[in-house]
PDB file of C-alpha atoms and ligand atoms in Angstrom:
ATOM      1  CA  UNK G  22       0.000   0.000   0.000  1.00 71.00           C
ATOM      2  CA  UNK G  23       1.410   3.799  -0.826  1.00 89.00           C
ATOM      3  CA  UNK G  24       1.825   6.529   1.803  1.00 95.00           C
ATOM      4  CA  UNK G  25      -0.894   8.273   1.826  1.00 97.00           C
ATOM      5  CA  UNK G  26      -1.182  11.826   3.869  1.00 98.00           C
ATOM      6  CA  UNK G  27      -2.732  14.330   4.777  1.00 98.00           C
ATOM      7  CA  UNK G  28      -2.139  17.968   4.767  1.00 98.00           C
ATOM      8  CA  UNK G  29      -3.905  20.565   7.104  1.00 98.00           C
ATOM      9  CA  UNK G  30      -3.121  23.443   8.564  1.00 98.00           C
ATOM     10  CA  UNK G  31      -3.582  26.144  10.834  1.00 97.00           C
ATOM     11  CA  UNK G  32      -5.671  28.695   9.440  1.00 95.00           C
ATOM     12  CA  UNK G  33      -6.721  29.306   5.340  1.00 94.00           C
ATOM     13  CA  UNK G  34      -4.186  30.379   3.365  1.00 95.00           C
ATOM     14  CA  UNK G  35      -1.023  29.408   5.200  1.00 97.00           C
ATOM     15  CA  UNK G  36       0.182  27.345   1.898  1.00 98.00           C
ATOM     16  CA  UNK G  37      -1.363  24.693   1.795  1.00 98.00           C
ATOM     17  CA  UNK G  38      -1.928  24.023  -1.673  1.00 98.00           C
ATOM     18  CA  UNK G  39       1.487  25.450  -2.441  1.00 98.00           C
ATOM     19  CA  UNK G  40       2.699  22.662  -0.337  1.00 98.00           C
ATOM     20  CA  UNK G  41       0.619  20.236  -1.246  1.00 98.00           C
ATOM     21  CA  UNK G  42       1.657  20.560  -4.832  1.00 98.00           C
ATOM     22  CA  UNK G  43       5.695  20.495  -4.058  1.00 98.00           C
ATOM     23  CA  UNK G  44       5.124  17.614  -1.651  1.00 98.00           C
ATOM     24  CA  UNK G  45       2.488  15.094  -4.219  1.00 98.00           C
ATOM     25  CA  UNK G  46       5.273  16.512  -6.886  1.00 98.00           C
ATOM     26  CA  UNK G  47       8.354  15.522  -4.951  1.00 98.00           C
ATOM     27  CA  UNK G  48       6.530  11.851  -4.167  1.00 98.00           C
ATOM     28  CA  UNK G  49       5.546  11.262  -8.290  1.00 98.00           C
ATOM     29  CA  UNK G  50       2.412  11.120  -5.853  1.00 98.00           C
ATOM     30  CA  UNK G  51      -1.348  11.724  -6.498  1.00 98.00           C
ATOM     31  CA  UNK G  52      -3.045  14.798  -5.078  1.00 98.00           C
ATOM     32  CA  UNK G  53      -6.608  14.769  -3.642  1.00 98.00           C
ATOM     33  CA  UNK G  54      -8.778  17.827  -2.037  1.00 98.00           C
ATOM     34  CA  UNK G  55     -11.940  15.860  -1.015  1.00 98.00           C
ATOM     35  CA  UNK G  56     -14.174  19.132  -0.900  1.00 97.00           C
ATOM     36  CA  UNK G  57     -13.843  22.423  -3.100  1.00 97.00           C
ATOM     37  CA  UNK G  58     -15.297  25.390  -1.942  1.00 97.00           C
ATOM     38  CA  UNK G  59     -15.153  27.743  -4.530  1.00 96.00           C
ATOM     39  CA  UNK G  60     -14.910  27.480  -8.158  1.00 97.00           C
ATOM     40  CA  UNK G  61     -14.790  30.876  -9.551  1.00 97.00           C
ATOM     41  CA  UNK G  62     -11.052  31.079  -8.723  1.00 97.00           C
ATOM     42  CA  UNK G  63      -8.428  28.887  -9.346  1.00 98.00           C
ATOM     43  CA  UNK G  64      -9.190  25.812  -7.681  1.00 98.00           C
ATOM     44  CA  UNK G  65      -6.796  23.451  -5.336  1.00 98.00           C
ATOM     45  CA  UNK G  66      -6.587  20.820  -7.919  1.00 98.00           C
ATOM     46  CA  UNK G  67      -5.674  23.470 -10.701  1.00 98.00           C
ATOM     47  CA  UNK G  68      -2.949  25.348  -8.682  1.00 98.00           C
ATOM     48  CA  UNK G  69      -1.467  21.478  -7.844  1.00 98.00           C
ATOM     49  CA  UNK G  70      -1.699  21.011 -11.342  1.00 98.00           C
ATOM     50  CA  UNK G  71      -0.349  23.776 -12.309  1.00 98.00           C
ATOM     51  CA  UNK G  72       3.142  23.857  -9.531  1.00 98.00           C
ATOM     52  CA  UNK G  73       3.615  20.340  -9.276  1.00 98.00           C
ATOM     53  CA  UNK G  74       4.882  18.922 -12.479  1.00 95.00           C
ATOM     54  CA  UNK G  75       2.404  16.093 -12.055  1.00 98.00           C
ATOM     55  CA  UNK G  76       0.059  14.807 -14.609  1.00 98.00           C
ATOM     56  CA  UNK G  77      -3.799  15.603 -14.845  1.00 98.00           C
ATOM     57  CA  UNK G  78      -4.446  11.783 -14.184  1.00 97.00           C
ATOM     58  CA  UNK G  79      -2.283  12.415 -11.203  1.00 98.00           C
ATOM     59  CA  UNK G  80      -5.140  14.792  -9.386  1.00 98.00           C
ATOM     60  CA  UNK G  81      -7.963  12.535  -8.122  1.00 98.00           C
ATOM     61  CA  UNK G  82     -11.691  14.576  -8.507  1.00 97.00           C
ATOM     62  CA  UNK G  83     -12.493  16.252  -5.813  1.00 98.00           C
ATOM     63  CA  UNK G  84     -15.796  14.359  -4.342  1.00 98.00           C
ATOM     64  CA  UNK G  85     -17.614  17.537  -3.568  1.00 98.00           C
ATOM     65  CA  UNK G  86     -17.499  20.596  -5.885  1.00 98.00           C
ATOM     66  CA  UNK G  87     -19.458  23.821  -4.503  1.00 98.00           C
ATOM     67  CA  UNK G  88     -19.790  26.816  -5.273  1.00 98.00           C
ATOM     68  CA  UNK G  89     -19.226  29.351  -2.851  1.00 97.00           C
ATOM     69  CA  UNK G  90     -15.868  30.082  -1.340  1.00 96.00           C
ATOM     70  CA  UNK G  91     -17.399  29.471   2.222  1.00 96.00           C
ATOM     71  CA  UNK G  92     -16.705  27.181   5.173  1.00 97.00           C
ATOM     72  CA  UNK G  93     -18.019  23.689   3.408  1.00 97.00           C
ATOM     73  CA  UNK G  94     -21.035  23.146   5.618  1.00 97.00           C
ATOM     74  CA  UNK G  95     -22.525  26.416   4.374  1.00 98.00           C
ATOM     75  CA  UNK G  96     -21.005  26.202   0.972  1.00 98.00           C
ATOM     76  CA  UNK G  97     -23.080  22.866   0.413  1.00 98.00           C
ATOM     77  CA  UNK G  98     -25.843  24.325   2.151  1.00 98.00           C
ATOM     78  CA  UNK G  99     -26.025  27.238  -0.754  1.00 98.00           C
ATOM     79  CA  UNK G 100     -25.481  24.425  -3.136  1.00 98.00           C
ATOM     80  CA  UNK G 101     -28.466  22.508  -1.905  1.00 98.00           C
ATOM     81  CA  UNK G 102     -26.201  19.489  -1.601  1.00 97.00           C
ATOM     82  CA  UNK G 103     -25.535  17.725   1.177  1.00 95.00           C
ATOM     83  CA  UNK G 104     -22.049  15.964   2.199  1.00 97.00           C
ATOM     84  CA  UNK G 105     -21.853  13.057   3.941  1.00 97.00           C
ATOM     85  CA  UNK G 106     -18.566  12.606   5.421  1.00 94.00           C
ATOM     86  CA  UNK G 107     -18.655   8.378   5.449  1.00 94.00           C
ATOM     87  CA  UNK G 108     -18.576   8.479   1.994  1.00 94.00           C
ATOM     88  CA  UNK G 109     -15.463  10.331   2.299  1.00 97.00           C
ATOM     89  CA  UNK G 110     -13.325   7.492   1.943  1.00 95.00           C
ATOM     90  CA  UNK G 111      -9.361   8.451   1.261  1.00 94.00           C
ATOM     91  CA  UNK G 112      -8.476   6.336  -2.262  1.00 94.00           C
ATOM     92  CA  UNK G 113      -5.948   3.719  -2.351  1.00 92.00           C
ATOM     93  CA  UNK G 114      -3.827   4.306  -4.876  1.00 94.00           C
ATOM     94  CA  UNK G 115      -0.565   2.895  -7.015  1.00 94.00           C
ATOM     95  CA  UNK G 116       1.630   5.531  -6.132  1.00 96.00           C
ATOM     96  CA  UNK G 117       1.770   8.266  -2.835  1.00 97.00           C
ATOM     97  CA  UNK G 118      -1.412  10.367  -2.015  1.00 98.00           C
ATOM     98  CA  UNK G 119      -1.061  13.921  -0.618  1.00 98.00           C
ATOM     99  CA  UNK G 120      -4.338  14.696   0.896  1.00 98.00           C
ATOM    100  CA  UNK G 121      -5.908  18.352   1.192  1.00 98.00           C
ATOM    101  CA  UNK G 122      -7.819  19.803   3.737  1.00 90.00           C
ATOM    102  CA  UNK G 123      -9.920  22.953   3.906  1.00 84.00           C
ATOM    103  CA  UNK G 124      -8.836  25.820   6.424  1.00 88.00           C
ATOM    104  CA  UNK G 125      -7.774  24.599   9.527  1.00 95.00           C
ATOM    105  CA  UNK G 126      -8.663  21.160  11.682  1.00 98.00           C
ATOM    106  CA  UNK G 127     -11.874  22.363  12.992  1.00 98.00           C
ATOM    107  CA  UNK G 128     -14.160  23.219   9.421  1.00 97.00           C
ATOM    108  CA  UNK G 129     -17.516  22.024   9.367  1.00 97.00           C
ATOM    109  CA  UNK G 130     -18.325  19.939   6.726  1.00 97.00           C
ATOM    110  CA  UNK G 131     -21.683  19.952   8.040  1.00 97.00           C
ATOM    111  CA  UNK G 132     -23.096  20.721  10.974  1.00 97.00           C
ATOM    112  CA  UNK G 133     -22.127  18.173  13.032  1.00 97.00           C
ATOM    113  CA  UNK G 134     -18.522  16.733  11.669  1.00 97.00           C
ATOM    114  CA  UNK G 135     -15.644  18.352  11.075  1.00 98.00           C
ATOM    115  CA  UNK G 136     -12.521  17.935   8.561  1.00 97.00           C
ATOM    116  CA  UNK G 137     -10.892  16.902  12.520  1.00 98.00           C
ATOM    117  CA  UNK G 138     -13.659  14.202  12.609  1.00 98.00           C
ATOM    118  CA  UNK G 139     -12.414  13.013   9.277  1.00 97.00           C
ATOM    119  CA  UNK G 140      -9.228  12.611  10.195  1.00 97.00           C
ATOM    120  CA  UNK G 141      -9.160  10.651  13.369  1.00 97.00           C
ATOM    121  CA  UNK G 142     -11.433   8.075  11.162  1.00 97.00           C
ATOM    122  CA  UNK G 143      -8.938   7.780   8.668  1.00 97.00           C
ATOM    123  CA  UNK G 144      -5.859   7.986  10.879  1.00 97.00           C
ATOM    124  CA  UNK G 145      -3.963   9.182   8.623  1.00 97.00           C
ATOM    125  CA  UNK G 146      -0.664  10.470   9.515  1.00 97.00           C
ATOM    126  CA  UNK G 147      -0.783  14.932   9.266  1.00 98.00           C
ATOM    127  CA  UNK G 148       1.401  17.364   8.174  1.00 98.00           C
ATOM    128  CA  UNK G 149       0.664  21.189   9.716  1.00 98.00           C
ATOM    129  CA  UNK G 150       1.447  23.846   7.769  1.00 98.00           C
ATOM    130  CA  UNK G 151       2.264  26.018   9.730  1.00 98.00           C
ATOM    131  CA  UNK G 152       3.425  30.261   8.855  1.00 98.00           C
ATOM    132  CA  UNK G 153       6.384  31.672  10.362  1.00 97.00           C
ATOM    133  CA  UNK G 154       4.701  34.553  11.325  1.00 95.00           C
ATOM    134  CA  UNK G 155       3.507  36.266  14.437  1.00 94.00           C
ATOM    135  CA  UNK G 156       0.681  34.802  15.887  1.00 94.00           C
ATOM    136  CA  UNK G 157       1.779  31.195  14.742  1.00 97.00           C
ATOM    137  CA  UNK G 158       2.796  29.763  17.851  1.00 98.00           C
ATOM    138  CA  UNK G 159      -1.170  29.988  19.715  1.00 98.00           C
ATOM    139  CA  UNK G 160      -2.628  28.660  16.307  1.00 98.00           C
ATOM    140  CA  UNK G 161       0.170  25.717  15.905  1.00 98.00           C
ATOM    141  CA  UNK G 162      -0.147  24.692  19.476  1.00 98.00           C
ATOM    142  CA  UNK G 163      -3.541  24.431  19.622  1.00 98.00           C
ATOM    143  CA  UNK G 164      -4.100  22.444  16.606  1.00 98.00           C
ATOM    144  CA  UNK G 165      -1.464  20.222  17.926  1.00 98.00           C
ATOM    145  CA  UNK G 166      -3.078  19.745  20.480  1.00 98.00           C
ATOM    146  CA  UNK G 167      -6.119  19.017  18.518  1.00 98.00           C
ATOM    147  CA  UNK G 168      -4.679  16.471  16.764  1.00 98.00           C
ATOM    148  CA  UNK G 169      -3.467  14.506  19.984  1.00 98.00           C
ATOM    149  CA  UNK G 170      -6.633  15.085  21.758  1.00 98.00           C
ATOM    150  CA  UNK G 171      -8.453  12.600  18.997  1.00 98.00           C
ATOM    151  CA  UNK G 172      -4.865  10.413  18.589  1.00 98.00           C
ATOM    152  CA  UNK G 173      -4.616  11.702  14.796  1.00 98.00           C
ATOM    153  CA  UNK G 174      -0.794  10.419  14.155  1.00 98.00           C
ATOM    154  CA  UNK G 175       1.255  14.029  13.524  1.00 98.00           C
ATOM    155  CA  UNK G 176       4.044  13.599  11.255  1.00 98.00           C
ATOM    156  CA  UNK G 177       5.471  16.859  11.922  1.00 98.00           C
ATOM    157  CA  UNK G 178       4.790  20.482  11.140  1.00 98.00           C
ATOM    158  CA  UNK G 179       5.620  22.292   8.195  1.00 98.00           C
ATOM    159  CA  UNK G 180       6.654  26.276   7.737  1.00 98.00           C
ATOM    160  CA  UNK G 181       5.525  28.547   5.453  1.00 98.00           C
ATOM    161  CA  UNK G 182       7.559  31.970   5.380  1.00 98.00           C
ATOM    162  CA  UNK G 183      10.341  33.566   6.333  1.00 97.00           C
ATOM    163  CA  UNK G 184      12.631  31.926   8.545  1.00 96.00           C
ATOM    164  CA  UNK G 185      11.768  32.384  12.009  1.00 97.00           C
ATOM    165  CA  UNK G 186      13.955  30.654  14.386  1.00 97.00           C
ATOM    166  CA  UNK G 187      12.848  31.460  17.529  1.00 97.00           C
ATOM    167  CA  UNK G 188       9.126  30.842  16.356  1.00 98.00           C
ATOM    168  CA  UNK G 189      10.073  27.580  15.164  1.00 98.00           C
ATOM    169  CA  UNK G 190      11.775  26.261  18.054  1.00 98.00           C
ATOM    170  CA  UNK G 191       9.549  26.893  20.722  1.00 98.00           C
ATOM    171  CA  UNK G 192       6.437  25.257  18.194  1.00 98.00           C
ATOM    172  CA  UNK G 193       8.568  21.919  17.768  1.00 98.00           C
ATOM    173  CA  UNK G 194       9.701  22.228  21.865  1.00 98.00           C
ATOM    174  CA  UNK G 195       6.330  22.976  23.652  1.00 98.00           C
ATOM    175  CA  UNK G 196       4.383  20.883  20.362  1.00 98.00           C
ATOM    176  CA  UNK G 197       6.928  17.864  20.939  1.00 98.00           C
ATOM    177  CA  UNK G 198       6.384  17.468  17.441  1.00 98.00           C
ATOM    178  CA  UNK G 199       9.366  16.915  14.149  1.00 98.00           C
ATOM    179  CA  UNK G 200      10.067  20.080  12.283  1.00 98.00           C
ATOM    180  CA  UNK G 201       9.923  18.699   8.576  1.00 98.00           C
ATOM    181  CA  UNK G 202      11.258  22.019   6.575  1.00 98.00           C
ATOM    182  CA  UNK G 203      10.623  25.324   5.471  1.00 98.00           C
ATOM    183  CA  UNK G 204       9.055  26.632   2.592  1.00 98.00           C
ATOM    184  CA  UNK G 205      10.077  30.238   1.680  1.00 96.00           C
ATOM    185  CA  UNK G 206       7.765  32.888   0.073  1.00 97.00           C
ATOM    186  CA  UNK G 207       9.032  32.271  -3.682  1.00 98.00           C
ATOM    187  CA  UNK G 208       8.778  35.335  -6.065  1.00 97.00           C
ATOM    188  CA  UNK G 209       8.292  34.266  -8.702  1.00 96.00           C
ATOM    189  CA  UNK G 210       6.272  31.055  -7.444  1.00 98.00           C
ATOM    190  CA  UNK G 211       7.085  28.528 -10.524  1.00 98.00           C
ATOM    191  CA  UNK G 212       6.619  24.746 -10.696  1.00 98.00           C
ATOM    192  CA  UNK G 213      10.520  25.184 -11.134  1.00 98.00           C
ATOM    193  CA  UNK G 214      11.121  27.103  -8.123  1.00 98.00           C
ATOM    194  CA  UNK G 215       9.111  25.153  -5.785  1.00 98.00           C
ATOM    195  CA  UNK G 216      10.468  22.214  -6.949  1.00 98.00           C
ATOM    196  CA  UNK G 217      13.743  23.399  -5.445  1.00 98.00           C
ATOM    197  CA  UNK G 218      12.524  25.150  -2.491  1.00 98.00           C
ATOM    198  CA  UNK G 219      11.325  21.584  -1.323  1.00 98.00           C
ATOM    199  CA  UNK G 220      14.512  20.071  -2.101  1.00 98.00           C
ATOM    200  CA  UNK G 221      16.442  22.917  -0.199  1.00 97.00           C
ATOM    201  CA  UNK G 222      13.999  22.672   2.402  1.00 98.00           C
ATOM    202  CA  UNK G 223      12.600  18.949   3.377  1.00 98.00           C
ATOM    203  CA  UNK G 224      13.863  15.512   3.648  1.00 98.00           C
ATOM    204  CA  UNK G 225      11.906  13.635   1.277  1.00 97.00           C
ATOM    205  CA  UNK G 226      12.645  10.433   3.135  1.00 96.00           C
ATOM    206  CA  UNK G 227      10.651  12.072   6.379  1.00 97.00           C
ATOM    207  CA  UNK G 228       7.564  11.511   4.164  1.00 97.00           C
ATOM    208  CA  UNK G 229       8.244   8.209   3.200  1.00 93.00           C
ATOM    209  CA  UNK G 230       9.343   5.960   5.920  1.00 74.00           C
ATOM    210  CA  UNK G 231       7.554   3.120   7.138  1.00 58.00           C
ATOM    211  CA  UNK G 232       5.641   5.436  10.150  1.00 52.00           C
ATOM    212  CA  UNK G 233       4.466   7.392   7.370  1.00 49.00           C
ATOM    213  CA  UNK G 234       2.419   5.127   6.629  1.00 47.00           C
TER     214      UNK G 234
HETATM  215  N1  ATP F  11       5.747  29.308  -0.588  1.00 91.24           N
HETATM  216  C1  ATP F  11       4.997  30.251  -1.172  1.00 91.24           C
HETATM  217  N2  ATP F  11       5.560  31.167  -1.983  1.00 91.24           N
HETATM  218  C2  ATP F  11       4.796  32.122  -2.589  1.00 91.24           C
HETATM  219  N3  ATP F  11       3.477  32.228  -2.441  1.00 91.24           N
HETATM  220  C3  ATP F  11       2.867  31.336  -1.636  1.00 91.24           C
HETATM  221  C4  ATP F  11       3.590  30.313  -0.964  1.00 91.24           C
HETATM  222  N4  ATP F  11       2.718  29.585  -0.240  1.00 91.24           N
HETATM  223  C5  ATP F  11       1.522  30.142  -0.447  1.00 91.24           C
HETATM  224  N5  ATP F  11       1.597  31.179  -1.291  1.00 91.24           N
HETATM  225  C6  ATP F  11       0.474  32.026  -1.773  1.00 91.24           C
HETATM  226  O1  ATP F  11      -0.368  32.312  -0.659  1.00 91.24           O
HETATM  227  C7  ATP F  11      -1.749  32.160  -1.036  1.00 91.24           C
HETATM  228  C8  ATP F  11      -2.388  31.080  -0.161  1.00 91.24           C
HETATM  229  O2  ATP F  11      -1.713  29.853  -0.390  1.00 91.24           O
HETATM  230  P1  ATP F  11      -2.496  28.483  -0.530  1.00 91.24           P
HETATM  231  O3  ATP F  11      -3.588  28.595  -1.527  1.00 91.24           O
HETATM  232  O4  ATP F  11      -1.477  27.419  -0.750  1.00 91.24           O
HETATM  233  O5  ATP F  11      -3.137  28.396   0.935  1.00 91.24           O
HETATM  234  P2  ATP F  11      -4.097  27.253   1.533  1.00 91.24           P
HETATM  235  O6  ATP F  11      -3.646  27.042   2.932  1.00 91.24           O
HETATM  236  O7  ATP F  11      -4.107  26.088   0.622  1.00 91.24           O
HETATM  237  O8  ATP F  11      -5.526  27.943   1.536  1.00 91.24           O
HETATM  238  P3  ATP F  11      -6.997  27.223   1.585  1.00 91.24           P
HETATM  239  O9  ATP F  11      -7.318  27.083   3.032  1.00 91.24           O
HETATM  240  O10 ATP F  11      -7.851  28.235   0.901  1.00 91.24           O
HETATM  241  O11 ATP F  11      -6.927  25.911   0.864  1.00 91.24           O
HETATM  242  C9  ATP F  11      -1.756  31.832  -2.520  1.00 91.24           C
HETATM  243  O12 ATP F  11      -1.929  33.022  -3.242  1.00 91.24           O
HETATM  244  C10 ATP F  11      -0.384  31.243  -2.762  1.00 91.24           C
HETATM  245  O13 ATP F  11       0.061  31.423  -4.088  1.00 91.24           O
HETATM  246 MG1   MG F  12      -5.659  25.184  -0.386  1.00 91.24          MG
END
């Protein structure tokens, strides 16, 4: 069976995607955001497409598509469509799968389960993107703590930003938690230049190890 994992973070817009793409990229990997909110913008699936190198066979369909770049629980509510979360299986697949979330751990999908429900059923180890910035180390702690509070297996935390050593440190100390690598703010952000920053940056072989899976 290939590693499959999943990708969260602390807040919307930390990187995510961005990450998402390098990491399903460096793996040859498939990518997978399970629900889309939003599609008058770019979507996930397009930006992975787009920075990761991979091919379009290589981004699984999202299973929900809606509308509205809202919370997903409302955003299906303005769809008229309702998602139910035990269909929400993650695929097996031939090669790695990098899994999306939306926002941060505790998004409603509806209005009683949250992307945090979803994830300690599947049990799937988590990377946390995490920024650099101020105000990081309350939001990273917390969702750690998240995360062990429902045993979801952490595989470490991931920055997005400038470096930040101080920041980092305490995070990994008080979070007892691996610091995987750093992604810096590229200008101009290319499928090239990511491609390197996640060389520079990560371990590849974090990702792929046996507790991976
Ligand atoms: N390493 C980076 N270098 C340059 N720009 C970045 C980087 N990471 C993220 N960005 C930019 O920041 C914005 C938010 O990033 P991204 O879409 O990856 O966040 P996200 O956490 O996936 O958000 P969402 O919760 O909406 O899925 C985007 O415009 C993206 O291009
Ligand atoms: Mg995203």
């Amino acid at each position: 069976m290939s590693v499959r994992i999943v990708v969260s973070g602390t807040d919307t817009g930390v990187g995510k995607t961005v990450f998402s793409a390098a990491l399903a990229g460096a793996l040859d990997g498939y990518y997978w955001k399970p629900v889309q909110s939003g599609l008058d913008e770019e979507t996930d699936s397009q930006t992975v497409l787009r920075l990761s190198g991979l091919a379009a066979e290589r981004v699984w369909p999202e299973a929900y598509r809606l509308r509205t770049p809202v919370s997903p629980h409302l955003a299906a509510e303005l769809d008229g469509v309702t998602i139910d979360h035990r269909a929400l299986e993650a695929p097996h697949t031939d090669r790695p799968l990098v899994i999306e979330g939306a926002g941060g751990l505790l998004v409603p999908l509806t209005r009683d389960v949250t992307y945090l429900d979803l994830m300690a059923r599947w049990r799937l180890p988590v990377v946390l993107c995490a920024r650099t910035a101020l105000g990081t180390i309350n939001h990273s702690l917390l969702s750690i703590e998240a995360l062990r509070a429902r045993d979801v297996p952490i595989l470490g935390v991931s920055f997005i930003g400038e470096e930040n050593v101080e920041t980092e440190r305490i995070i990994i100390d008080m979070g007892r938690v691996k610091r995987l690598g750093r992604l810096n703010y590229l200008a101009p952000l290319t499928s090239a230049m990511l491609r390197q920053a996640f060389t520079d940056g990560f371990d590849i072989g974090d990702f792929v190890e046996e507790r991976a899976r």
